[in-house]
PDB file of N, CA and C and ligand atoms in Angstrom:
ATOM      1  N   UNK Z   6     -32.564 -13.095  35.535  1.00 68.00           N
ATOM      2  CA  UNK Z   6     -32.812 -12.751  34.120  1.00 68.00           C
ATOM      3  C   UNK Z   6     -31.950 -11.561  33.693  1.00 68.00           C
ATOM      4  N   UNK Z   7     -31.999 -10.794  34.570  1.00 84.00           N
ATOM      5  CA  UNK Z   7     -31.147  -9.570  34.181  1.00 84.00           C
ATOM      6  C   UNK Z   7     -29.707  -9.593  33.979  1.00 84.00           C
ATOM      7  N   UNK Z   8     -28.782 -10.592  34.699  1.00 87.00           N
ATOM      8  CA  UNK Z   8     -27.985 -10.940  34.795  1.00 87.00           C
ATOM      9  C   UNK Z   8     -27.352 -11.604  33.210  1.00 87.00           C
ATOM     10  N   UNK Z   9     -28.217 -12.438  32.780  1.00 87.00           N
ATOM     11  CA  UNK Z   9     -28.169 -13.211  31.917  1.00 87.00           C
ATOM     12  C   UNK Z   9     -27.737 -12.129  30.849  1.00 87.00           C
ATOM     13  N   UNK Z  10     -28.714 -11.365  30.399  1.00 88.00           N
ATOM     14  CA  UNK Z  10     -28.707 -10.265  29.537  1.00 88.00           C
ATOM     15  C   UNK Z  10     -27.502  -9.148  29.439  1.00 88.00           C
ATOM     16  N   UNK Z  11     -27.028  -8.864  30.810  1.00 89.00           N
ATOM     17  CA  UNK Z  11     -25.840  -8.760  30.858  1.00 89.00           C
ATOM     18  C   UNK Z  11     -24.280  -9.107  30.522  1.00 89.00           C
ATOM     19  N   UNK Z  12     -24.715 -10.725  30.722  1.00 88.00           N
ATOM     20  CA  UNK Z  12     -23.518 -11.913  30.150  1.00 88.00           C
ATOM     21  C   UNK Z  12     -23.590 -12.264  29.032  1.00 88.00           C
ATOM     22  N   UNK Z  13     -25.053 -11.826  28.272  1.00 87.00           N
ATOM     23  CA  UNK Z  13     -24.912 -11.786  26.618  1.00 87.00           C
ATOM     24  C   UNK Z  13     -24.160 -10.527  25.885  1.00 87.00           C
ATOM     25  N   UNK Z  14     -24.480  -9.463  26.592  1.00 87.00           N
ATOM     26  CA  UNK Z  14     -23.906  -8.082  26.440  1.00 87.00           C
ATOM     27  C   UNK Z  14     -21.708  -8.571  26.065  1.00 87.00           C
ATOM     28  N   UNK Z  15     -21.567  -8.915  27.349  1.00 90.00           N
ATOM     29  CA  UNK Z  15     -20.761  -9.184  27.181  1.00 90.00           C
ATOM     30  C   UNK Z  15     -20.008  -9.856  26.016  1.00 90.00           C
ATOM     31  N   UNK Z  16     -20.456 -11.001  26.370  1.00 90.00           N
ATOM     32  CA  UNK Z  16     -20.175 -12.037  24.940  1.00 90.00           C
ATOM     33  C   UNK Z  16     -19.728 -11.103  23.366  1.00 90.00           C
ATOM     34  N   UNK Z  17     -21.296 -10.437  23.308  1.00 90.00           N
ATOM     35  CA  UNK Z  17     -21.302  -9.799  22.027  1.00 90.00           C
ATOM     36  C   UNK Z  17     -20.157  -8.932  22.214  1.00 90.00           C
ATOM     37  N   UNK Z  18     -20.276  -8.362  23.145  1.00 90.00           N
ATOM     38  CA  UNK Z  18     -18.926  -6.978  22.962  1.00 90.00           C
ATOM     39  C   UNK Z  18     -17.509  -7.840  22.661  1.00 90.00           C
ATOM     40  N   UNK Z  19     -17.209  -8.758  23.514  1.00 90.00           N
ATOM     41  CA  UNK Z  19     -16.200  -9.542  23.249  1.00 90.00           C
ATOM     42  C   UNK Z  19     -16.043 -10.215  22.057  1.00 90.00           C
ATOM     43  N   UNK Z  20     -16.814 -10.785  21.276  1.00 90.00           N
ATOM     44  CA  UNK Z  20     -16.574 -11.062  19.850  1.00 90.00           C
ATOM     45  C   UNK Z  20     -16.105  -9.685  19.245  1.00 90.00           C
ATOM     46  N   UNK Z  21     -17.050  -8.509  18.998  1.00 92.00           N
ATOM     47  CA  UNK Z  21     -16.801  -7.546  18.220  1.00 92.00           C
ATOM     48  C   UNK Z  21     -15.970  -6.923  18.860  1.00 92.00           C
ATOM     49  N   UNK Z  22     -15.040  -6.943  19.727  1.00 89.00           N
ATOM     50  CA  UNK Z  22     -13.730  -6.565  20.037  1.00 89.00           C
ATOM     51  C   UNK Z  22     -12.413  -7.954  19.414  1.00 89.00           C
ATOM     52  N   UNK Z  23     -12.821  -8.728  19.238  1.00 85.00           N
ATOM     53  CA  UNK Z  23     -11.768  -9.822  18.791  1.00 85.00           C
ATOM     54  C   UNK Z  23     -11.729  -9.815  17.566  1.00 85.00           C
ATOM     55  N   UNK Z  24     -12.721  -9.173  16.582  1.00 91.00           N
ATOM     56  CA  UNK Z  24     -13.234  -9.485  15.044  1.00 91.00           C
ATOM     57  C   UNK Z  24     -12.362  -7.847  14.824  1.00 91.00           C
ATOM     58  N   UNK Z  25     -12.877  -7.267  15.614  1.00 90.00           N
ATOM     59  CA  UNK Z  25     -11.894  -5.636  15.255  1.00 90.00           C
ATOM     60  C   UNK Z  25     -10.850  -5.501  15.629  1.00 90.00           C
ATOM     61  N   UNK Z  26     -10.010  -6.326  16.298  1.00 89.00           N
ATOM     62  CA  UNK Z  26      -8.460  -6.788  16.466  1.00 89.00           C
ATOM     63  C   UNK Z  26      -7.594  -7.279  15.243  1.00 89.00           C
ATOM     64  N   UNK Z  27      -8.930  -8.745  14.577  1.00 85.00           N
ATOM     65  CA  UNK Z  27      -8.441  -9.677  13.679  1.00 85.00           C
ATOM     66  C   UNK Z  27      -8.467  -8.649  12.756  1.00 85.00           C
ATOM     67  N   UNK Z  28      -9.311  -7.337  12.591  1.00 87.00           N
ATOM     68  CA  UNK Z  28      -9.097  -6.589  11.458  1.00 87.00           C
ATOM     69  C   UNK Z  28      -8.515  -5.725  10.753  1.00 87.00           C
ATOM     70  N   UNK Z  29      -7.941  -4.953  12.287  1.00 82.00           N
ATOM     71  CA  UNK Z  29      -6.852  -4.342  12.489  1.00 82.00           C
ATOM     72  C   UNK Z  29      -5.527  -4.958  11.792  1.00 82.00           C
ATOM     73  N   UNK Z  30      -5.493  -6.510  12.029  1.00 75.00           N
ATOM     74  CA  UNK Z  30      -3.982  -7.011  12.056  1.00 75.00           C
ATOM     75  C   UNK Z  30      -4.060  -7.381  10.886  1.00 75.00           C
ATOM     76  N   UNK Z  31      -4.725  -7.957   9.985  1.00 74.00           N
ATOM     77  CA  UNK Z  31      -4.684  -8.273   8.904  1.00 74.00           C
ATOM     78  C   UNK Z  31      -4.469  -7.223   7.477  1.00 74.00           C
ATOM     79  N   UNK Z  32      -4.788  -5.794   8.192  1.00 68.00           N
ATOM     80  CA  UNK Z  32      -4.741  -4.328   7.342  1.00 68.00           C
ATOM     81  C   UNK Z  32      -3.402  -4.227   7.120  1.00 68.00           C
ATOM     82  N   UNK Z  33      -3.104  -4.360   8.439  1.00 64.00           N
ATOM     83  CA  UNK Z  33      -1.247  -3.975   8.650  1.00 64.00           C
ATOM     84  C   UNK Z  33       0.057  -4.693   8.546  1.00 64.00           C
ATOM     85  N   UNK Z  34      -0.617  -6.458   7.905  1.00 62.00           N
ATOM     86  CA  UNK Z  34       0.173  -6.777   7.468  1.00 62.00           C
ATOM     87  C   UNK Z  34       0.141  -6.938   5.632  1.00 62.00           C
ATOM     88  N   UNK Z  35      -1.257  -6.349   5.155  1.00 61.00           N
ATOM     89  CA  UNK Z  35      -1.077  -6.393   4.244  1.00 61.00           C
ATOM     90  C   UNK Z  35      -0.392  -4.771   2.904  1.00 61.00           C
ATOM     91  N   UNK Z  36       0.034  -4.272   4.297  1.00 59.00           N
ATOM     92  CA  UNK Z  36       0.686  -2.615   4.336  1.00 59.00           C
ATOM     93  C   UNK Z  36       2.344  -3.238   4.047  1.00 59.00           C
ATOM     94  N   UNK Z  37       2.511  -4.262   4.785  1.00 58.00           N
ATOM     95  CA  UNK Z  37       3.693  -3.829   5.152  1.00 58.00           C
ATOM     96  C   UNK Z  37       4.664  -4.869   3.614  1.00 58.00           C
ATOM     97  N   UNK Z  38       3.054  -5.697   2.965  1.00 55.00           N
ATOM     98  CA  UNK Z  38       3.568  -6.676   1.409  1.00 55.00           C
ATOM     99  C   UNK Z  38       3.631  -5.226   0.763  1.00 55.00           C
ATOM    100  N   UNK Z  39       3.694  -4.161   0.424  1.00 53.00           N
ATOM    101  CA  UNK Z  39       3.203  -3.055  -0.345  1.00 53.00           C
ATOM    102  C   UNK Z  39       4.638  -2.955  -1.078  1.00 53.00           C
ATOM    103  N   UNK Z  40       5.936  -2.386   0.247  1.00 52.00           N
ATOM    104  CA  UNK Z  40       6.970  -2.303  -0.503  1.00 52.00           C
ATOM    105  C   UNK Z  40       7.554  -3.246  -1.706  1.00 52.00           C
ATOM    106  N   UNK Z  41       7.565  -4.339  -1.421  1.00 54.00           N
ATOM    107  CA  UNK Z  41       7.286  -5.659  -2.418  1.00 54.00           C
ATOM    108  C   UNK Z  41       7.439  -5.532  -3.511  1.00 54.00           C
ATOM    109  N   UNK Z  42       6.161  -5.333  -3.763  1.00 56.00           N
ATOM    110  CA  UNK Z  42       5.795  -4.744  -5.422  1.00 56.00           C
ATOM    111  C   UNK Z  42       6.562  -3.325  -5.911  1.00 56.00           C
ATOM    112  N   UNK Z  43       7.225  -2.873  -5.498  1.00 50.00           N
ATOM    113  CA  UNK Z  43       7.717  -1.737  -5.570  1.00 50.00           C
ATOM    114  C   UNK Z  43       9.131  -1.759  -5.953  1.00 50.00           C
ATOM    115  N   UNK Z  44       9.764  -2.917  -6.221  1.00 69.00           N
ATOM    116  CA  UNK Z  44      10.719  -3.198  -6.148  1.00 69.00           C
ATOM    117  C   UNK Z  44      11.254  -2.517  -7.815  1.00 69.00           C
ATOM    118  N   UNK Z  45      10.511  -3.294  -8.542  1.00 89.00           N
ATOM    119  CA  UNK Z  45      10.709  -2.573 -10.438  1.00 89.00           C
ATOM    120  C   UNK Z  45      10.265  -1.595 -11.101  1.00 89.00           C
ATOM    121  N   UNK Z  46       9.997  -0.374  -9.437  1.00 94.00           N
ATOM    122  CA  UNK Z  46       9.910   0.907 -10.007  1.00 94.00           C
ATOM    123  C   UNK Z  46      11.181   0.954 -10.102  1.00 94.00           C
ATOM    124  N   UNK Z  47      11.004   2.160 -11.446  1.00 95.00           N
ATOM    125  CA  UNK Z  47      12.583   2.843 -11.771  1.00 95.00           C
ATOM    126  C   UNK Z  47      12.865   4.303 -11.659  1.00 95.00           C
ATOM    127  N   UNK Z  48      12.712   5.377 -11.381  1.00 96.00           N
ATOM    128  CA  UNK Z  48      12.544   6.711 -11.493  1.00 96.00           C
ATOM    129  C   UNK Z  48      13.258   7.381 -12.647  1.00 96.00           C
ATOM    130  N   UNK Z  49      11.926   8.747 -13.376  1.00 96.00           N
ATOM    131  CA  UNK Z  49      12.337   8.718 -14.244  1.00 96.00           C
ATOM    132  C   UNK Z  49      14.235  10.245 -14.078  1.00 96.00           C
ATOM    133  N   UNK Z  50      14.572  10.569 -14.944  1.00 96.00           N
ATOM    134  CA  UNK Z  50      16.072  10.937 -14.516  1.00 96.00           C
ATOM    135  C   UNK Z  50      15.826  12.394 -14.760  1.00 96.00           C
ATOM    136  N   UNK Z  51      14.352  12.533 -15.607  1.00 96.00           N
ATOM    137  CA  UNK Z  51      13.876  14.177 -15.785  1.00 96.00           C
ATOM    138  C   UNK Z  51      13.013  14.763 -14.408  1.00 96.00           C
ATOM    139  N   UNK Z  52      12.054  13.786 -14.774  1.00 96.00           N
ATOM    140  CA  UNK Z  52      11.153  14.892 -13.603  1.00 96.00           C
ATOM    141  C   UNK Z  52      10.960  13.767 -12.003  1.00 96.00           C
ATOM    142  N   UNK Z  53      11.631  12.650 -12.070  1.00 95.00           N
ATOM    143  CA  UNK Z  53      11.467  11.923 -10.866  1.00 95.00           C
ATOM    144  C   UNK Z  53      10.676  10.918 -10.628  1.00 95.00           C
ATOM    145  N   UNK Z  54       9.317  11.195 -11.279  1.00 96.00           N
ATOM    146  CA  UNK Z  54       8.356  10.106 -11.256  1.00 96.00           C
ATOM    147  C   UNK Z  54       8.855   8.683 -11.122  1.00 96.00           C
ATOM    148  N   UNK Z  55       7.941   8.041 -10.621  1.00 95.00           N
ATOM    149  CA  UNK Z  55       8.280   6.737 -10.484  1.00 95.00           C
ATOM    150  C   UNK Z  55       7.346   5.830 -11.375  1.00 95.00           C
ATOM    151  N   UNK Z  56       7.973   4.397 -12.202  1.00 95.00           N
ATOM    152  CA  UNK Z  56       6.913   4.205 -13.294  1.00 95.00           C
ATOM    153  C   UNK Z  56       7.747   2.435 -13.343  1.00 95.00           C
ATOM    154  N   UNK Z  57       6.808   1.601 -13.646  1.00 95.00           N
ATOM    155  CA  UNK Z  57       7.283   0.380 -13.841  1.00 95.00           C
ATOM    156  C   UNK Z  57       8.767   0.313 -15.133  1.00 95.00           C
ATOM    157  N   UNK Z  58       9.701  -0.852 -14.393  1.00 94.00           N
ATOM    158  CA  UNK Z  58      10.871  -0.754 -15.675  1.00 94.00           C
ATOM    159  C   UNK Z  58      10.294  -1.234 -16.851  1.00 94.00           C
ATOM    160  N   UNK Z  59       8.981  -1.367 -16.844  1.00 93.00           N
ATOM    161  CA  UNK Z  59       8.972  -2.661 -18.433  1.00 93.00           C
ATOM    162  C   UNK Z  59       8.802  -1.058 -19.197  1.00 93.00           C
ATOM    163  N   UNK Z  60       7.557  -0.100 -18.864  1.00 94.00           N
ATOM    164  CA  UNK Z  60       7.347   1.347 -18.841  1.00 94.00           C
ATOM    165  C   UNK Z  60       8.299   2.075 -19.360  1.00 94.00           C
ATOM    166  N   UNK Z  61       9.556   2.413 -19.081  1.00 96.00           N
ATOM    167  CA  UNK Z  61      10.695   3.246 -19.190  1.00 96.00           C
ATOM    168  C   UNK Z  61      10.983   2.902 -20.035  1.00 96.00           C
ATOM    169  N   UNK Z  62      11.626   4.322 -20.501  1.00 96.00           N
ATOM    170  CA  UNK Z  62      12.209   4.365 -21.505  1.00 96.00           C
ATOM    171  C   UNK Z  62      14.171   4.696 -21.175  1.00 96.00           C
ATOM    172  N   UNK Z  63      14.694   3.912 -22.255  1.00 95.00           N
ATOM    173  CA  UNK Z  63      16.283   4.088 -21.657  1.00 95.00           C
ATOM    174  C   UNK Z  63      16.819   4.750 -22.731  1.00 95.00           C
ATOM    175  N   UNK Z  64      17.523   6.110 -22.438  1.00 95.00           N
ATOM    176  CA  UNK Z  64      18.208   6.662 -23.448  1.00 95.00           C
ATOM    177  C   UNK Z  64      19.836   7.724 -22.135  1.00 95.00           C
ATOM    178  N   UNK Z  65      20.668   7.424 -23.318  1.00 92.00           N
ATOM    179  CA  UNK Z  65      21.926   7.988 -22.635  1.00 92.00           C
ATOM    180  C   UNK Z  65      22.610   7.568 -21.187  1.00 92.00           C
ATOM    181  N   UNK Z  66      21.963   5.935 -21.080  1.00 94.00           N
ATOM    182  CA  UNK Z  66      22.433   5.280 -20.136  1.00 94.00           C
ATOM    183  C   UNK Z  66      21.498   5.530 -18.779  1.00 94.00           C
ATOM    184  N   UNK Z  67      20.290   6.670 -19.211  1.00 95.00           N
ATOM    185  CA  UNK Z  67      19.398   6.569 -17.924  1.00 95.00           C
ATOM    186  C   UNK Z  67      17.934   6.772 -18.233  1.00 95.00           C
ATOM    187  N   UNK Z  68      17.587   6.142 -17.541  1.00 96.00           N
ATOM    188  CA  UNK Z  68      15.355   6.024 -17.786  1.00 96.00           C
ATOM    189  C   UNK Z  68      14.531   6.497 -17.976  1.00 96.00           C
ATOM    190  N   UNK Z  69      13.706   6.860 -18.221  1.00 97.00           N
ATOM    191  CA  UNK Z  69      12.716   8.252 -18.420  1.00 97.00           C
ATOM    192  C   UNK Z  69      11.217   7.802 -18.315  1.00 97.00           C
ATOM    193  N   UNK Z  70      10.612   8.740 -18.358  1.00 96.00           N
ATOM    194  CA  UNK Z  70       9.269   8.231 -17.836  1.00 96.00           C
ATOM    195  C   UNK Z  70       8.277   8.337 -19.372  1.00 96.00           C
ATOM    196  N   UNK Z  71       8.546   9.067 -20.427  1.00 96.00           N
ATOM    197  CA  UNK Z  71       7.914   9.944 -21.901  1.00 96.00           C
ATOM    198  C   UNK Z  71       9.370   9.847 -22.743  1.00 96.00           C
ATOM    199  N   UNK Z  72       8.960   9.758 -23.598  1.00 96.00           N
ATOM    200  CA  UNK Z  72       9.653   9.967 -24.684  1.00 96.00           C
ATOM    201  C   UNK Z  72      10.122  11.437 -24.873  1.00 96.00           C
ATOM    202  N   UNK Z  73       8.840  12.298 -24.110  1.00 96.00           N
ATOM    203  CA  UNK Z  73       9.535  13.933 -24.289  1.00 96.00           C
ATOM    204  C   UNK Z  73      10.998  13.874 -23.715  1.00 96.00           C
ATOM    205  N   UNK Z  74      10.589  13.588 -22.067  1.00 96.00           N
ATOM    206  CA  UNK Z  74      11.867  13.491 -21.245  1.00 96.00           C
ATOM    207  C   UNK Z  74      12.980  12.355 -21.864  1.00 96.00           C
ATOM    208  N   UNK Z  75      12.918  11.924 -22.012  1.00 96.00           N
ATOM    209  CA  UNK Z  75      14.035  11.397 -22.600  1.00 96.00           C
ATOM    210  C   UNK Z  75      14.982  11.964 -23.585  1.00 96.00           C
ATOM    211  N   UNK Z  76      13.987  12.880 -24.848  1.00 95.00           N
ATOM    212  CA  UNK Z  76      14.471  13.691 -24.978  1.00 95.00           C
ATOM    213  C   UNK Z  76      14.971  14.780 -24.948  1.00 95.00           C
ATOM    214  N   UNK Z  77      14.576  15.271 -23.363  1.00 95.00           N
ATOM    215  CA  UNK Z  77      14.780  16.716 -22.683  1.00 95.00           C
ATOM    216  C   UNK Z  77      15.938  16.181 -21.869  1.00 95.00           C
ATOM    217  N   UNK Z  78      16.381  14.668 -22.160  1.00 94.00           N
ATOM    218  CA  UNK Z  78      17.634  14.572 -20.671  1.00 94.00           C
ATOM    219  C   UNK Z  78      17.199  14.708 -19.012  1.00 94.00           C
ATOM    220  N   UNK Z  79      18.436  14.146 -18.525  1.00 93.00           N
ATOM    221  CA  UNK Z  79      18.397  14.476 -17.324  1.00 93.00           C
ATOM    222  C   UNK Z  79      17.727  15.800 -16.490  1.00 93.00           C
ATOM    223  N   UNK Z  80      16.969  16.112 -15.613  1.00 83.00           N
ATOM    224  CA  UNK Z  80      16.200  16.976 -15.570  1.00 83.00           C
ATOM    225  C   UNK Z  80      17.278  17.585 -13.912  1.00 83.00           C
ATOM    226  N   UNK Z  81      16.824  18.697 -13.106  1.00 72.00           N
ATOM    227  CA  UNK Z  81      17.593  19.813 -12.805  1.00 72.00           C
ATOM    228  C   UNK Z  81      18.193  18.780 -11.046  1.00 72.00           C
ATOM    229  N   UNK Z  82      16.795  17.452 -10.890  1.00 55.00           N
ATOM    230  CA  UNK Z  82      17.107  16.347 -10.059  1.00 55.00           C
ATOM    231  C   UNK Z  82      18.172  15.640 -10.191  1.00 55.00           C
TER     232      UNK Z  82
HETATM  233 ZN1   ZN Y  28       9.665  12.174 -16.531  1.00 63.96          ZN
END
């Protein structure tokens, strides 16, 4: 009997070591889709920020993140 209880021990540990593997791996590949989406940031040319292109604003041939900066120009970056 004792034995038995033992080989259930097991079992269980062994699932919840295979379920916290599968969970692990599935975190880290959904890390690694991240850059992806990142692709139609544009940075802005004043203070750096980063902001979607639909977002930006284009003046003097470069992007901006505000309308201030855009009108403050290129910033000291
Ligand atoms: Zn800016």
């Amino acid at each position: 009997m004792g034995r038995l209880l033992v080989l259930v021990v097991l079992v269980v540990l062994a699932v919840w070591l295979i379920r916290r593997a599968f969970r692990a791996h599935t975190r880290s590949t959904e890390s690694t889709e991240v850059p992806k989406k990142t692709e139609d940031l544009v940075r802005c040319a004043n203070c750096g920020v980063l902001l979607p292109r639909a977002e930006a604003r284009l003046a003097g041939g470069a992007l901006y993140c505000t309308e201030e900066h855009a009108r403050l120009g290129p910033g000291p970056r």
